[in-house]
Tab-separated table of C-alpha atoms in Angstrom:
chain	number	residue	atom	x	y	z
O	1	MET	CA	-93.160	-48.550	20.917
O	2	LYS	CA	-92.097	-49.201	17.380
O	3	LEU	CA	-89.360	-46.534	17.650
O	4	ALA	CA	-88.164	-48.050	20.905
O	5	ARG	CA	-87.827	-51.430	19.206
O	6	MET	CA	-85.920	-49.849	16.315
O	7	LEU	CA	-83.487	-47.831	18.499
O	8	PRO	CA	-81.072	-50.715	19.249
O	9	LEU	CA	-80.954	-51.532	15.544
O	10	LEU	CA	-80.217	-47.895	14.694
O	11	LEU	CA	-77.458	-47.728	17.294
O	12	LEU	CA	-75.980	-50.986	16.021
O	13	GLY	CA	-76.042	-49.677	12.477
O	14	ALA	CA	-74.333	-46.463	13.510
O	15	ALA	CA	-71.662	-48.387	15.366
O	16	LEU	CA	-71.037	-50.621	12.382
O	17	SER	CA	-70.893	-47.586	10.109
O	18	LEU	CA	-68.305	-45.894	12.331
O	19	ALA	CA	-66.300	-49.100	12.498
O	20	GLY	CA	-66.373	-49.318	8.727
O	21	ILE	CA	-65.137	-45.732	8.428
O	22	ALA	CA	-62.336	-46.432	10.919
O	23	ALA	CA	-61.349	-49.586	9.090
O	24	ALA	CA	-61.253	-47.689	5.819
O	25	GLN	CA	-58.800	-45.137	7.235
O	26	PRO	CA	-55.214	-46.027	6.292
O	27	ALA	CA	-52.951	-46.972	9.206
O	28	VAL	CA	-50.271	-44.436	10.075
O	29	ALA	CA	-47.070	-45.546	8.365
O	30	PRO	CA	-44.216	-46.271	10.760
O	31	ILE	CA	-41.083	-44.164	10.756
O	32	VAL	CA	-38.407	-46.292	9.095
O	33	ILE	CA	-34.840	-46.489	10.348
O	34	LYS	CA	-32.463	-47.986	7.795
O	35	PHE	CA	-29.653	-49.527	9.854
O	36	SER	CA	-26.753	-50.487	7.602
O	37	HIS	CA	-23.569	-52.271	8.708
O	38	ILE	CA	-20.870	-54.430	7.122
O	39	ALA	CA	-20.887	-57.325	9.602
O	40	ASP	CA	-22.538	-60.691	9.090
O	41	SER	CA	-25.857	-61.159	10.890
O	42	ALA	CA	-24.362	-64.024	12.911
O	43	THR	CA	-21.623	-61.844	14.434
O	44	PRO	CA	-22.070	-60.000	17.759
O	45	ARG	CA	-22.501	-56.721	15.862
O	46	GLY	CA	-25.104	-58.293	13.617
O	47	GLN	CA	-26.950	-59.847	16.541
O	48	ALA	CA	-26.901	-56.598	18.513
O	49	ALA	CA	-28.449	-54.785	15.539
O	50	LEU	CA	-31.229	-57.375	15.342
O	51	ARG	CA	-31.854	-57.144	19.096
O	52	PHE	CA	-32.097	-53.362	18.753
O	53	LYS	CA	-34.656	-53.771	15.957
O	54	GLN	CA	-36.767	-56.115	18.075
O	55	LEU	CA	-36.706	-53.863	21.136
O	56	VAL	CA	-37.514	-50.661	19.235
O	57	GLU	CA	-40.414	-52.107	17.312
O	58	GLN	CA	-41.927	-53.699	20.409
O	59	ALA	CA	-41.569	-50.607	22.614
O	60	SER	CA	-42.849	-48.206	19.956
O	61	HIS	CA	-45.852	-50.422	19.102
O	62	ASP	CA	-44.743	-50.281	15.470
O	63	ARG	CA	-44.518	-46.486	15.331
O	64	LEU	CA	-40.891	-47.181	14.455
O	65	ARG	CA	-39.602	-49.826	12.067
O	66	VAL	CA	-35.940	-50.789	11.888
O	67	ASP	CA	-34.758	-52.323	8.626
O	68	VAL	CA	-31.343	-53.909	9.195
O	69	TYR	CA	-29.012	-54.330	6.222
O	70	PRO	CA	-25.959	-56.471	7.120
O	71	ASN	CA	-22.875	-57.469	5.109
O	72	GLY	CA	-22.612	-54.112	3.372
O	73	VAL	CA	-25.506	-54.969	1.060
O	74	LEU	CA	-26.496	-51.292	0.860
O	75	TYR	CA	-23.115	-49.583	1.220
O	76	ARG	CA	-19.572	-50.857	1.473
O	77	GLU	CA	-17.087	-49.561	4.031
O	78	PRO	CA	-15.774	-46.574	2.042
O	79	ASP	CA	-19.258	-45.249	1.249
O	80	GLU	CA	-21.446	-45.814	4.282
O	81	LEU	CA	-20.570	-42.665	6.262
O	82	GLU	CA	-21.279	-40.418	3.301
O	83	ALA	CA	-24.594	-42.227	2.824
O	84	LEU	CA	-25.484	-41.489	6.449
O	85	GLN	CA	-24.642	-37.811	6.131
O	86	LEU	CA	-26.767	-37.565	2.984
O	87	GLY	CA	-29.679	-39.260	4.757
O	88	ALA	CA	-29.720	-42.327	2.493
O	89	VAL	CA	-29.545	-44.405	5.676
O	90	GLN	CA	-30.367	-43.342	9.212
O	91	MET	CA	-28.064	-45.522	11.304
O	92	LEU	CA	-24.642	-47.166	11.065
O	93	ALA	CA	-22.183	-49.027	13.277
O	94	PRO	CA	-18.791	-48.238	11.679
O	95	SER	CA	-15.427	-48.978	13.225
O	96	LEU	CA	-14.058	-46.107	15.271
O	97	SER	CA	-11.206	-45.831	12.765
O	98	LYS	CA	-13.671	-44.751	10.076
O	99	LEU	CA	-14.774	-41.659	11.988
O	100	ALA	CA	-11.312	-40.120	11.630
O	101	LEU	CA	-11.844	-40.065	7.856
O	102	PHE	CA	-14.419	-37.309	8.389
O	103	GLY	CA	-12.029	-35.014	10.215
O	104	LEU	CA	-12.578	-36.519	13.655
O	105	ARG	CA	-8.957	-37.431	14.292
O	106	GLU	CA	-9.551	-37.750	18.014
O	107	PHE	CA	-11.116	-41.163	17.399
O	108	GLU	CA	-7.737	-42.407	16.184
O	109	VAL	CA	-6.767	-42.699	19.837
O	110	PHE	CA	-8.573	-46.058	19.890
O	111	ASP	CA	-6.151	-47.393	17.261
O	112	LEU	CA	-2.968	-46.571	19.181
O	113	PRO	CA	-1.047	-49.737	20.077
O	114	TYR	CA	-1.073	-50.932	23.677
O	115	VAL	CA	-3.138	-48.028	25.034
O	116	PHE	CA	-5.634	-50.517	26.480
O	117	THR	CA	-4.509	-53.417	28.636
O	118	ASP	CA	-7.869	-55.181	28.772
O	119	GLN	CA	-11.597	-54.702	28.279
O	120	ASN	CA	-11.990	-53.006	31.663
O	121	ALA	CA	-9.568	-50.318	30.487
O	122	VAL	CA	-11.660	-49.793	27.345
O	123	ASP	CA	-14.841	-49.539	29.406
O	124	ARG	CA	-13.320	-46.898	31.671
O	125	VAL	CA	-12.747	-44.763	28.590
O	126	THR	CA	-15.947	-45.367	26.600
O	127	ARG	CA	-18.284	-45.155	29.600
O	128	GLY	CA	-16.540	-42.169	31.140
O	129	ALA	CA	-16.075	-38.510	30.278
O	130	VAL	CA	-13.564	-39.197	27.491
O	131	GLY	CA	-15.921	-41.471	25.567
O	132	LYS	CA	-18.923	-39.179	26.027
O	133	ASN	CA	-16.997	-36.105	24.911
O	134	LEU	CA	-15.776	-37.915	21.813
O	135	LEU	CA	-19.335	-38.838	20.818
O	136	LYS	CA	-20.381	-35.193	21.193
O	137	LYS	CA	-17.841	-34.241	18.532
O	138	LEU	CA	-19.931	-36.137	15.978
O	139	ASP	CA	-22.589	-33.395	16.087
O	140	ALA	CA	-20.418	-31.069	14.022
O	141	ARG	CA	-20.369	-33.687	11.241
O	142	GLY	CA	-24.136	-34.158	11.114
O	143	MET	CA	-24.112	-37.310	13.252
O	144	VAL	CA	-25.260	-38.268	16.734
O	145	GLY	CA	-23.386	-40.933	18.686
O	146	LEU	CA	-25.598	-43.380	20.549
O	147	ALA	CA	-23.254	-46.083	21.841
O	148	TYR	CA	-19.929	-47.882	21.684
O	149	TRP	CA	-19.941	-51.534	20.662
O	150	ASN	CA	-16.954	-53.702	21.504
O	151	GLY	CA	-15.160	-55.700	18.839
O	152	GLY	CA	-12.372	-56.998	21.037
O	153	PHE	CA	-8.602	-57.139	21.032
O	154	LYS	CA	-6.637	-57.906	17.894
O	155	PHE	CA	-3.972	-60.432	17.053
O	156	MET	CA	-1.661	-60.582	14.060
O	157	SER	CA	-1.845	-63.313	11.429
O	158	ALA	CA	0.284	-64.310	8.449
O	159	ASN	CA	1.424	-67.340	6.520
O	160	LYS	CA	4.651	-67.543	8.482
O	161	PRO	CA	5.553	-67.225	12.180
O	162	ILE	CA	5.496	-63.598	13.393
O	163	MET	CA	7.076	-63.615	16.832
O	164	MET	CA	9.338	-60.560	16.812
O	165	PRO	CA	9.013	-57.146	15.120
O	166	ASN	CA	11.587	-58.053	12.477
O	167	ASP	CA	9.314	-60.846	11.268
O	168	PHE	CA	7.022	-58.221	9.701
O	169	ILE	CA	9.642	-56.837	7.351
O	170	GLY	CA	8.438	-57.136	3.756
O	171	LEU	CA	4.966	-58.445	4.603
O	172	ARG	CA	1.872	-56.893	3.010
O	173	MET	CA	-0.557	-56.490	5.898
O	174	ARG	CA	-4.234	-55.664	5.512
O	175	ILE	CA	-5.549	-52.919	7.811
O	176	HIS	CA	-8.639	-50.786	8.279
O	177	ALA	CA	-8.292	-47.318	6.786
O	178	SER	CA	-6.472	-45.506	9.588
O	179	ARG	CA	-3.431	-43.256	9.746
O	180	VAL	CA	-2.466	-44.921	13.039
O	181	LEU	CA	-2.661	-48.448	11.655
O	182	ASP	CA	-0.858	-47.341	8.523
O	183	MET	CA	2.038	-46.044	10.604
O	184	GLN	CA	1.914	-49.113	12.836
O	185	MET	CA	2.689	-51.370	9.886
O	186	ASP	CA	5.269	-48.960	8.479
O	187	THR	CA	7.020	-48.967	11.841
O	188	LEU	CA	7.161	-52.771	11.822
O	189	GLY	CA	8.603	-52.779	8.320
O	190	ALA	CA	5.444	-54.088	6.648
O	191	THR	CA	3.455	-52.601	3.785
O	192	PRO	CA	-0.044	-51.569	4.941
O	193	LEU	CA	-2.919	-52.401	2.603
O	194	THR	CA	-6.377	-50.927	3.061
O	195	ILE	CA	-8.771	-53.587	1.781
O	196	ASP	CA	-12.543	-53.731	2.177
O	197	ALA	CA	-13.547	-56.421	4.679
O	198	ALA	CA	-15.528	-58.325	2.063
O	199	ASP	CA	-12.427	-58.627	-0.132
O	200	VAL	CA	-9.869	-59.717	2.473
O	201	TYR	CA	-10.394	-63.468	2.029
O	202	THR	CA	-9.722	-63.262	-1.712
O	203	ALA	CA	-6.705	-61.004	-1.182
O	204	LEU	CA	-5.196	-63.475	1.278
O	205	GLU	CA	-6.096	-66.456	-0.873
O	206	ASN	CA	-4.487	-64.971	-3.980
O	207	GLY	CA	-1.399	-63.683	-2.195
O	208	LEU	CA	-2.240	-60.017	-2.735
O	209	ALA	CA	-1.956	-59.666	1.041
O	210	ASP	CA	0.276	-61.722	3.327
O	211	GLY	CA	-1.471	-61.152	6.612
O	212	THR	CA	-3.883	-59.101	8.655
O	213	GLU	CA	-4.852	-58.076	12.162
O	214	SER	CA	-8.162	-59.232	13.541
O	215	THR	CA	-10.188	-60.242	16.547
O	216	PRO	CA	-10.699	-63.994	17.058
O	217	ALA	CA	-14.443	-63.795	16.402
O	218	ASN	CA	-14.055	-61.863	13.167
O	219	PHE	CA	-11.180	-64.077	11.986
O	220	ARG	CA	-13.275	-67.191	12.483
O	221	ALA	CA	-16.517	-65.728	11.094
O	222	ARG	CA	-14.805	-64.692	7.871
O	223	ARG	CA	-13.033	-68.079	7.581
O	224	TRP	CA	-9.581	-66.523	7.363
O	225	ASP	CA	-8.178	-69.641	9.009
O	226	GLN	CA	-8.503	-71.205	5.555
O	227	VAL	CA	-6.025	-68.712	4.082
O	228	GLN	CA	-3.717	-67.991	7.055
O	229	SER	CA	-1.426	-70.431	8.831
O	230	ASN	CA	-0.007	-68.496	11.799
O	231	ILE	CA	-1.481	-66.349	14.550
O	232	THR	CA	0.314	-64.419	17.278
O	233	LEU	CA	-1.799	-63.379	20.260
O	234	SER	CA	-0.295	-59.918	20.450
O	235	ASN	CA	-3.366	-58.112	21.850
O	236	HIS	CA	-1.629	-55.023	20.525
O	237	GLY	CA	-4.755	-53.104	19.654
O	238	TYR	CA	-8.461	-52.763	20.236
O	239	ILE	CA	-11.257	-52.534	17.706
O	240	GLY	CA	-14.575	-50.963	18.547
O	241	TYR	CA	-17.564	-49.456	16.781
O	242	ALA	CA	-19.714	-46.382	17.265
O	243	VAL	CA	-23.436	-46.633	16.661
O	244	ILE	CA	-24.347	-43.362	15.007
O	245	VAL	CA	-27.510	-41.805	13.611
O	246	ASN	CA	-28.126	-39.033	11.101
O	247	LYS	CA	-28.522	-35.812	13.115
O	248	ARG	CA	-31.337	-34.295	11.039
O	249	PHE	CA	-33.314	-37.496	11.313
O	250	TRP	CA	-32.669	-37.707	15.060
O	251	GLU	CA	-33.819	-34.154	15.686
O	252	SER	CA	-36.975	-34.769	13.650
O	253	LEU	CA	-38.127	-37.504	16.016
O	254	PRO	CA	-40.533	-36.837	18.893
O	255	THR	CA	-38.942	-36.931	22.328
O	256	ASP	CA	-40.726	-40.124	23.326
O	257	LEU	CA	-39.419	-42.000	20.279
O	258	ARG	CA	-35.869	-40.822	20.966
O	259	LYS	CA	-36.198	-42.211	24.475
O	260	ILE	CA	-37.374	-45.556	23.096
O	261	ILE	CA	-34.363	-45.683	20.766
O	262	GLU	CA	-31.925	-44.742	23.547
O	263	ASP	CA	-33.326	-47.360	25.925
O	264	ALA	CA	-33.312	-50.048	23.239
O	265	MET	CA	-29.762	-49.134	22.264
O	266	ALA	CA	-28.577	-49.378	25.864
O	267	GLU	CA	-30.051	-52.865	26.193
O	268	ALA	CA	-28.793	-53.984	22.770
O	269	THR	CA	-25.323	-52.657	23.634
O	270	THR	CA	-25.158	-54.652	26.862
O	271	TYR	CA	-26.343	-57.725	24.977
O	272	GLY	CA	-23.967	-57.274	22.043
O	273	ASN	CA	-20.903	-56.513	24.149
O	274	ALA	CA	-21.466	-59.575	26.327
O	275	LEU	CA	-21.938	-61.662	23.196
O	276	SER	CA	-18.729	-60.223	21.714
O	277	ALA	CA	-16.740	-61.266	24.783
O	278	ARG	CA	-18.162	-64.794	24.653
O	279	GLU	CA	-17.692	-65.127	20.901
O	280	ASN	CA	-14.083	-63.959	21.013
O	281	SER	CA	-13.291	-66.357	23.836
O	282	ALA	CA	-14.975	-69.275	22.052
O	283	ALA	CA	-13.348	-68.419	18.717
O	284	LEU	CA	-9.914	-68.267	20.300
O	285	GLU	CA	-10.340	-71.678	21.897
O	286	TRP	CA	-11.553	-73.021	18.555
O	287	LEU	CA	-8.516	-71.610	16.764
O	288	LYS	CA	-6.158	-73.103	19.341
O	289	LYS	CA	-7.631	-76.531	18.615
O	290	SER	CA	-7.642	-76.056	14.848
O	291	ASP	CA	-5.226	-78.012	12.682
O	292	ARG	CA	-5.233	-75.174	10.130
O	293	VAL	CA	-3.371	-72.542	12.129
O	294	VAL	CA	-0.533	-72.397	14.651
O	295	VAL	CA	-1.369	-70.081	17.567
O	296	HIS	CA	1.628	-68.469	19.244
O	297	VAL	CA	1.469	-66.838	22.684
O	298	PRO	CA	4.234	-64.217	22.942
O	299	SER	CA	6.774	-64.561	25.722
O	300	THR	CA	7.438	-61.659	28.079
O	301	THR	CA	10.549	-60.812	26.052
O	302	GLU	CA	8.672	-60.868	22.753
O	303	ARG	CA	5.837	-58.729	24.086
O	304	ALA	CA	8.305	-56.180	25.433
O	305	ALA	CA	10.013	-56.060	22.024
O	306	TRP	CA	6.677	-55.370	20.301
O	307	ARG	CA	5.860	-52.570	22.726
O	308	GLN	CA	9.276	-51.040	22.261
O	309	ALA	CA	9.052	-51.257	18.482
O	310	LEU	CA	5.633	-49.577	18.408
O	311	GLN	CA	6.443	-46.725	20.797
O	312	PRO	CA	7.065	-44.249	17.942
O	313	VAL	CA	3.490	-44.624	16.685
O	314	ALA	CA	1.898	-42.927	19.682
O	315	ARG	CA	4.744	-40.454	20.107
O	316	ASP	CA	4.712	-39.267	16.497
O	317	LEU	CA	0.927	-39.107	16.127
O	318	GLU	CA	0.069	-37.521	19.465
O	319	ALA	CA	-0.046	-33.993	18.055
O	320	ARG	CA	-2.218	-35.127	15.134
O	321	ILE	CA	-4.765	-36.840	17.384
O	322	GLY	CA	-4.589	-34.221	20.113
O	323	ASN	CA	-2.281	-34.219	23.114
O	324	GLY	CA	-5.150	-33.694	25.507
O	325	ILE	CA	-7.193	-36.598	24.104
O	326	VAL	CA	-4.253	-39.001	24.174
O	327	THR	CA	-3.321	-38.051	27.739
O	328	ALA	CA	-6.930	-38.224	28.957
O	329	THR	CA	-7.457	-41.615	27.288
O	330	GLU	CA	-4.269	-43.061	28.734
O	331	SER	CA	-5.154	-41.724	32.158
O	332	ALA	CA	-8.679	-43.160	32.063
O	333	ALA	CA	-7.464	-46.477	30.693
O	334	ASP	CA	-4.437	-46.489	32.996
O	335	GLY	CA	-2.405	-47.819	30.088
O	336	ARG	CA	0.482	-45.365	30.110
O	337	TRP	CA	3.239	-47.850	29.346
O	338	ARG	CA	4.979	-45.562	26.867
O	339	ARG	CA	5.452	-42.771	29.435
O	340	ARG	CA	7.142	-45.001	32.004
């Protein structure tokens, strides 16, 4: 009878002892993904990265942790791809132009002028066989491509009107590091300057650069309207980004965690691309109403002159990029103006 009365107390003590042992065991540390990018957190790229973080951590129940580092606080543009390959970070979202610097010249096709007529043309390429095959080429460089993020279509800006190709002669124009963009400016008679994004404002302010090419959202976010007076809505080129992950890290992950990352990336991509479209539209309307800059919409004649002037860029660089890639991209985008 005495033992019977003591049994519940013994069981309770054992339960408490086991609970104490469990509580004393250290929690399994989450796998950390360092996601570095050069955009501001308020931009569509920055917001998409934060949405990805939220989705991954929720779906993995904290088995994965995503630490997002915006504004190039870890690595600046010239260094971030090398950092990824070395495993210092696990994820990046560089511009497609940057991938050509690691021997992947096929990605330069995205920089060719007037290949894409609109966002639908871009989507036909990035969501189709051409875009998927391009991402597969990253494997040979120790990277895995997860998604394409849209930046939008670019306009030209300067501190004087730039309506016709001759207006570029003598200007020092900031570009992303890209053989295509370098030749684009050379063809227009301008001097191309490769300047880190964080330094463009100062370069424009101090007259080290005369102008740049940019999307409306990026132009507004970086306050370049304070150091540029004229914009021409040329829509001559597209800027996009590839979300990439270190291959060794990717292959070390369990299959279920890879699936969580892929699903989260798909949702974050849809979110970020929609946000990019809205932000670019809103920024353009804001710029049109601004008293700081004059926004010029090219006439049919002016646009035709720009296309004609930039024809040599695609023709001369086709062999470098790859004839098959250029033809396949133009076919998928249905933007074959230069062959007509």
